[in-house]
Amino acid sequence: MIQLFFSATQYAAATVVAAIRAGLFGPREDHRRVLVVSDTAAVPEVGTPLDRMAGFERLRSEFDEVRSWNEFVFPHHPGAWSPTAQDAPMWEKAVRLAWDLGDEPVEIACESIQANPSRAVADIFADSPVHVYADGLMSYGPTRNRIPHGMSTRIDRVLHLDLIPGLEPLLLTEYGVRSVAIPNEPIVAVLNEMGEQGAALLAECVPDLNRPTAVLLGQYLSALGLVSREEEEELHVRMLCAAAKAGHTGVLFKPHPSAPAAYDGTLETAARELSVELTVLREPVLAETVFAQLKPELVIGCFSTALMTAAAFYGIPVARVGTRTLLDRITPYENSNRIPLTIVDAALPDAEDGPSDFMRSPTDPGVAERLTPLVRAVGYCMQPRKHPGLRDEVAAWLSTRSAADAHYFERRRLTGLRLPGGRPPGQALWKRAACTVIARLSRGPNGFSTRRWIA
């Protein structure tokens, strides 16, 4: 059996290796293992391929060979290209020929099956079993896009990190796909091995005097269109101010690997005004390597998965900044980022409120007990047609939920789904009728609105 493991990031590759070492992909002698690396950044040509990053050599021994998906599909972009149905058999022959796979059976392990290149690979190998592995908080949310029947029946399981013990993923459960947690011990061991090489890069960047005691996690929110670039810079400044308020004078800012390389210097200016020694880590080093080597006293972020790994794997106090703003703004409601935002907002304290209640570990049973009904309710509201069996459970919980949970739900969506918290049916109908009348009255004789803001 040939096993093809598709990974786009260091963290994804580490997750795969942890699953392999945990015995979740069978004995080595029975399989030929091929790691297929890809880069789905907007301009992958200017980035560093996964297999050339610091620490990758510690993973290479788990695979018989390493291939590049970007090179194979060039000049197409790996995040945008997929074969047509009629061309898929031809592409399978091309892959087998290019990688010397022969006629042996193939098993696929890939990241999000909802997007390319995973979707494209599953289409190409149309008869192969598929294992989906999820390395982030999105696995706790519902499946974003519909999976064709022929593909969904081939998905064997969802492998996920057990970042919040007791909280079960919703991903692909509507297709009857089981979820399997990857034990924490192997993933921490793999991350530590990778960090041995990344530690040298980190040591070159970190000052000897006033070493950072707080870490700020950047994301690529503006690149995703969730906020403007200026707003993302302001979010970083808010993180820095929160760290300074907590008494930290040495701070390290770690941008996301996929974030734009250039910033306008707002963060550096704020650091000088706050008398904070700021270090910006521009080297491709895992956040977990930073946690293991620096042993910070505090990690602050928006809704990065690394917040939960810092707490779950390293016992570092963590806090959030800006989640409430994004929850109010993120559209559409079924946006997959809503679940990570919800989890971080509900589980972690707000860094701007002060240092008295920073979270140390999500392993407390009370965390999963608090999050389970909330995540299932938000997940149902995001994709109600995919989880009709959750309706009664969600309705019962919404009827007794705390007022503090109201901001996780749009009243209009609750009204449309006829769930507790929405407008009464009569009130909803009257409001809709009133809006229709106002819109019609605002139209001029040519049929176009003369008062657009009313309509």
mmCIF file with all atom_site columns, N, CA, C and O in Angstrom, residues 381 391 398 409-429 431-432:
data_model
loop_
_atom_site.group_PDB
_atom_site.id
_atom_site.type_symbol
_atom_site.label_atom_id
_atom_site.label_alt_id
_atom_site.label_comp_id
_atom_site.label_asym_id
_atom_site.label_entity_id
_atom_site.label_seq_id
_atom_site.pdbx_PDB_ins_code
_atom_site.Cartn_x
_atom_site.Cartn_y
_atom_site.Cartn_z
_atom_site.occupancy
_atom_site.B_iso_or_equiv
_atom_site.pdbx_formal_charge
_atom_site.auth_seq_id
_atom_site.auth_comp_id
_atom_site.auth_asym_id
_atom_site.auth_atom_id
_atom_site.pdbx_PDB_model_num
ATOM 1   N N  . CYS A 1 381 ? -26.403 26.403 13.783 1.00 0.00 ? 381 CYS A N  1
ATOM 2   C CA . CYS A 1 381 ? -26.868 27.637 13.155 1.00 0.00 ? 381 CYS A CA 1
ATOM 3   C C  . CYS A 1 381 ? -26.071 27.959 11.882 1.00 0.00 ? 381 CYS A C  1
ATOM 4   O O  . CYS A 1 381 ? -26.603 28.567 10.952 1.00 0.00 ? 381 CYS A O  1
ATOM 5   N N  . ARG A 1 391 ? -31.288 19.891 16.109 1.00 0.00 ? 391 ARG A N  1
ATOM 6   C CA . ARG A 1 391 ? -32.230 20.996 16.309 1.00 0.00 ? 391 ARG A CA 1
ATOM 7   C C  . ARG A 1 391 ? -32.841 21.006 17.714 1.00 0.00 ? 391 ARG A C  1
ATOM 8   O O  . ARG A 1 391 ? -32.834 22.047 18.385 1.00 0.00 ? 391 ARG A O  1
ATOM 9   N N  . LEU A 1 398 ? -30.658 26.857 23.826 1.00 0.00 ? 398 LEU A N  1
ATOM 10  C CA . LEU A 1 398 ? -30.862 28.288 23.577 1.00 0.00 ? 398 LEU A CA 1
ATOM 11  C C  . LEU A 1 398 ? -31.944 28.868 24.480 1.00 0.00 ? 398 LEU A C  1
ATOM 12  O O  . LEU A 1 398 ? -31.880 30.042 24.852 1.00 0.00 ? 398 LEU A O  1
ATOM 13  N N  . PHE A 1 409 ? -24.652 34.636 18.425 1.00 0.00 ? 409 PHE A N  1
ATOM 14  C CA . PHE A 1 409 ? -25.741 34.318 17.507 1.00 0.00 ? 409 PHE A CA 1
ATOM 15  C C  . PHE A 1 409 ? -26.334 35.593 16.908 1.00 0.00 ? 409 PHE A C  1
ATOM 16  O O  . PHE A 1 409 ? -26.477 36.599 17.607 1.00 0.00 ? 409 PHE A O  1
ATOM 17  N N  . GLU A 1 410 ? -26.654 35.537 15.641 1.00 0.00 ? 410 GLU A N  1
ATOM 18  C CA . GLU A 1 410 ? -27.361 36.632 14.992 1.00 0.00 ? 410 GLU A CA 1
ATOM 19  C C  . GLU A 1 410 ? -28.858 36.434 15.212 1.00 0.00 ? 410 GLU A C  1
ATOM 20  O O  . GLU A 1 410 ? -29.395 35.347 14.966 1.00 0.00 ? 410 GLU A O  1
ATOM 21  N N  . ARG A 1 411 ? -29.516 37.494 15.655 1.00 0.00 ? 411 ARG A N  1
ATOM 22  C CA . ARG A 1 411 ? -30.949 37.363 15.926 1.00 0.00 ? 411 ARG A CA 1
ATOM 23  C C  . ARG A 1 411 ? -31.723 37.047 14.654 1.00 0.00 ? 411 ARG A C  1
ATOM 24  O O  . ARG A 1 411 ? -32.695 36.294 14.668 1.00 0.00 ? 411 ARG A O  1
ATOM 25  N N  . ARG A 1 412 ? -31.257 37.622 13.539 1.00 0.00 ? 412 ARG A N  1
ATOM 26  C CA . ARG A 1 412 ? -31.925 37.355 12.267 1.00 0.00 ? 412 ARG A CA 1
ATOM 27  C C  . ARG A 1 412 ? -31.841 35.877 11.896 1.00 0.00 ? 412 ARG A C  1
ATOM 28  O O  . ARG A 1 412 ? -32.798 35.290 11.406 1.00 0.00 ? 412 ARG A O  1
ATOM 29  N N  . ARG A 1 413 ? -30.684 35.247 12.172 1.00 0.00 ? 413 ARG A N  1
ATOM 30  C CA . ARG A 1 413 ? -30.541 33.828 11.846 1.00 0.00 ? 413 ARG A CA 1
ATOM 31  C C  . ARG A 1 413 ? -31.401 32.980 12.770 1.00 0.00 ? 413 ARG A C  1
ATOM 32  O O  . ARG A 1 413 ? -32.033 32.019 12.329 1.00 0.00 ? 413 ARG A O  1
ATOM 33  N N  . LEU A 1 414 ? -31.435 33.317 14.044 1.00 0.00 ? 414 LEU A N  1
ATOM 34  C CA . LEU A 1 414 ? -32.300 32.580 14.968 1.00 0.00 ? 414 LEU A CA 1
ATOM 35  C C  . LEU A 1 414 ? -33.765 32.706 14.564 1.00 0.00 ? 414 LEU A C  1
ATOM 36  O O  . LEU A 1 414 ? -34.541 31.749 14.670 1.00 0.00 ? 414 LEU A O  1
ATOM 37  N N  . THR A 1 415 ? -34.125 33.897 14.081 1.00 0.00 ? 415 THR A N  1
ATOM 38  C CA . THR A 1 415 ? -35.500 34.097 13.619 1.00 0.00 ? 415 THR A CA 1
ATOM 39  C C  . THR A 1 415 ? -35.786 33.225 12.406 1.00 0.00 ? 415 THR A C  1
ATOM 40  O O  . THR A 1 415 ? -36.834 32.559 12.338 1.00 0.00 ? 415 THR A O  1
ATOM 41  N N  . GLY A 1 416 ? -34.869 33.217 11.438 1.00 0.00 ? 416 GLY A N  1
ATOM 42  C CA . GLY A 1 416 ? -35.059 32.405 10.247 1.00 0.00 ? 416 GLY A CA 1
ATOM 43  C C  . GLY A 1 416 ? -35.150 30.923 10.541 1.00 0.00 ? 416 GLY A C  1
ATOM 44  O O  . GLY A 1 416 ? -35.872 30.189 9.866  1.00 0.00 ? 416 GLY A O  1
ATOM 45  N N  . LEU A 1 417 ? -34.428 30.466 11.565 1.00 0.00 ? 417 LEU A N  1
ATOM 46  C CA . LEU A 1 417 ? -34.448 29.055 11.942 1.00 0.00 ? 417 LEU A CA 1
ATOM 47  C C  . LEU A 1 417 ? -35.538 28.754 12.969 1.00 0.00 ? 417 LEU A C  1
ATOM 48  O O  . LEU A 1 417 ? -35.693 27.598 13.383 1.00 0.00 ? 417 LEU A O  1
ATOM 49  N N  . ARG A 1 418 ? -36.278 29.792 13.390 1.00 0.00 ? 418 ARG A N  1
ATOM 50  C CA . ARG A 1 418 ? -37.348 29.655 14.383 1.00 0.00 ? 418 ARG A CA 1
ATOM 51  C C  . ARG A 1 418 ? -36.824 29.018 15.663 1.00 0.00 ? 418 ARG A C  1
ATOM 52  O O  . ARG A 1 418 ? -37.370 28.044 16.178 1.00 0.00 ? 418 ARG A O  1
ATOM 53  N N  . LEU A 1 419 ? -35.748 29.597 16.169 1.00 0.00 ? 419 LEU A N  1
ATOM 54  C CA . LEU A 1 419 ? -35.117 29.125 17.394 1.00 0.00 ? 419 LEU A CA 1
ATOM 55  C C  . LEU A 1 419 ? -35.287 30.160 18.495 1.00 0.00 ? 419 LEU A C  1
ATOM 56  O O  . LEU A 1 419 ? -35.480 31.346 18.221 1.00 0.00 ? 419 LEU A O  1
ATOM 57  N N  . PRO A 1 420 ? -35.214 29.732 19.751 1.00 0.00 ? 420 PRO A N  1
ATOM 58  C CA . PRO A 1 420 ? -35.303 30.686 20.863 1.00 0.00 ? 420 PRO A CA 1
ATOM 59  C C  . PRO A 1 420 ? -34.230 31.766 20.742 1.00 0.00 ? 420 PRO A C  1
ATOM 60  O O  . PRO A 1 420 ? -33.084 31.490 20.401 1.00 0.00 ? 420 PRO A O  1
ATOM 61  N N  . GLY A 1 421 ? -34.636 33.006 20.989 1.00 0.00 ? 421 GLY A N  1
ATOM 62  C CA . GLY A 1 421 ? -33.733 34.135 20.847 1.00 0.00 ? 421 GLY A CA 1
ATOM 63  C C  . GLY A 1 421 ? -34.023 34.968 19.622 1.00 0.00 ? 421 GLY A C  1
ATOM 64  O O  . GLY A 1 421 ? -33.559 36.101 19.510 1.00 0.00 ? 421 GLY A O  1
ATOM 65  N N  . GLY A 1 422 ? -34.799 34.410 18.694 1.00 0.00 ? 422 GLY A N  1
ATOM 66  C CA . GLY A 1 422 ? -35.209 35.164 17.520 1.00 0.00 ? 422 GLY A CA 1
ATOM 67  C C  . GLY A 1 422 ? -36.469 35.956 17.800 1.00 0.00 ? 422 GLY A C  1
ATOM 68  O O  . GLY A 1 422 ? -37.032 35.907 18.899 1.00 0.00 ? 422 GLY A O  1
ATOM 69  N N  . ARG A 1 423 ? -36.915 36.705 16.817 1.00 0.00 ? 423 ARG A N  1
ATOM 70  C CA . ARG A 1 423 ? -38.145 37.484 16.976 1.00 0.00 ? 423 ARG A CA 1
ATOM 71  C C  . ARG A 1 423 ? -39.351 36.556 16.890 1.00 0.00 ? 423 ARG A C  1
ATOM 72  O O  . ARG A 1 423 ? -39.330 35.568 16.147 1.00 0.00 ? 423 ARG A O  1
ATOM 73  N N  . PRO A 1 424 ? -40.420 36.875 17.636 1.00 0.00 ? 424 PRO A N  1
ATOM 74  C CA . PRO A 1 424 ? -41.649 36.086 17.525 1.00 0.00 ? 424 PRO A CA 1
ATOM 75  C C  . PRO A 1 424 ? -42.139 36.079 16.082 1.00 0.00 ? 424 PRO A C  1
ATOM 76  O O  . PRO A 1 424 ? -41.943 37.060 15.350 1.00 0.00 ? 424 PRO A O  1
ATOM 77  N N  . PRO A 1 425 ? -42.767 34.984 15.626 1.00 0.00 ? 425 PRO A N  1
ATOM 78  C CA . PRO A 1 425 ? -43.195 34.887 14.219 1.00 0.00 ? 425 PRO A CA 1
ATOM 79  C C  . PRO A 1 425 ? -43.998 36.083 13.737 1.00 0.00 ? 425 PRO A C  1
ATOM 80  O O  . PRO A 1 425 ? -43.753 36.617 12.666 1.00 0.00 ? 425 PRO A O  1
ATOM 81  N N  . GLY A 1 426 ? -44.967 36.546 14.542 1.00 0.00 ? 426 GLY A N  1
ATOM 82  C CA . GLY A 1 426 ? -45.788 37.680 14.114 1.00 0.00 ? 426 GLY A CA 1
ATOM 83  C C  . GLY A 1 426 ? -44.973 38.947 13.959 1.00 0.00 ? 426 GLY A C  1
ATOM 84  O O  . GLY A 1 426 ? -45.108 39.689 12.983 1.00 0.00 ? 426 GLY A O  1
ATOM 85  N N  . GLN A 1 427 ? -44.088 39.199 14.918 1.00 0.00 ? 427 GLN A N  1
ATOM 86  C CA . GLN A 1 427 ? -43.242 40.395 14.867 1.00 0.00 ? 427 GLN A CA 1
ATOM 87  C C  . GLN A 1 427 ? -42.317 40.360 13.655 1.00 0.00 ? 427 GLN A C  1
ATOM 88  O O  . GLN A 1 427 ? -42.096 41.360 12.992 1.00 0.00 ? 427 GLN A O  1
ATOM 89  N N  . ALA A 1 428 ? -41.790 39.168 13.359 1.00 0.00 ? 428 ALA A N  1
ATOM 90  C CA . ALA A 1 428 ? -40.890 39.033 12.215 1.00 0.00 ? 428 ALA A CA 1
ATOM 91  C C  . ALA A 1 428 ? -41.617 39.328 10.911 1.00 0.00 ? 428 ALA A C  1
ATOM 92  O O  . ALA A 1 428 ? -41.093 39.988 10.013 1.00 0.00 ? 428 ALA A O  1
ATOM 93  N N  . LEU A 1 429 ? -42.854 38.842 10.795 1.00 0.00 ? 429 LEU A N  1
ATOM 94  C CA . LEU A 1 429 ? -43.628 39.081 9.571  1.00 0.00 ? 429 LEU A CA 1
ATOM 95  C C  . LEU A 1 429 ? -43.968 40.552 9.419  1.00 0.00 ? 429 LEU A C  1
ATOM 96  O O  . LEU A 1 429 ? -43.880 41.113 8.321  1.00 0.00 ? 429 LEU A O  1
ATOM 97  N N  . LYS A 1 431 ? -42.314 43.104 10.632 1.00 0.00 ? 431 LYS A N  1
ATOM 98  C CA . LYS A 1 431 ? -41.116 43.864 10.300 1.00 0.00 ? 431 LYS A CA 1
ATOM 99  C C  . LYS A 1 431 ? -40.766 43.697 8.829  1.00 0.00 ? 431 LYS A C  1
ATOM 100 O O  . LYS A 1 431 ? -40.397 44.654 8.147  1.00 0.00 ? 431 LYS A O  1
ATOM 101 N N  . ARG A 1 432 ? -40.898 42.456 8.315  1.00 0.00 ? 432 ARG A N  1
ATOM 102 C CA . ARG A 1 432 ? -40.601 42.234 6.911  1.00 0.00 ? 432 ARG A CA 1
ATOM 103 C C  . ARG A 1 432 ? -41.556 43.017 6.021  1.00 0.00 ? 432 ARG A C  1
ATOM 104 O O  . ARG A 1 432 ? -41.151 43.628 5.024  1.00 0.00 ? 432 ARG A O  1
#
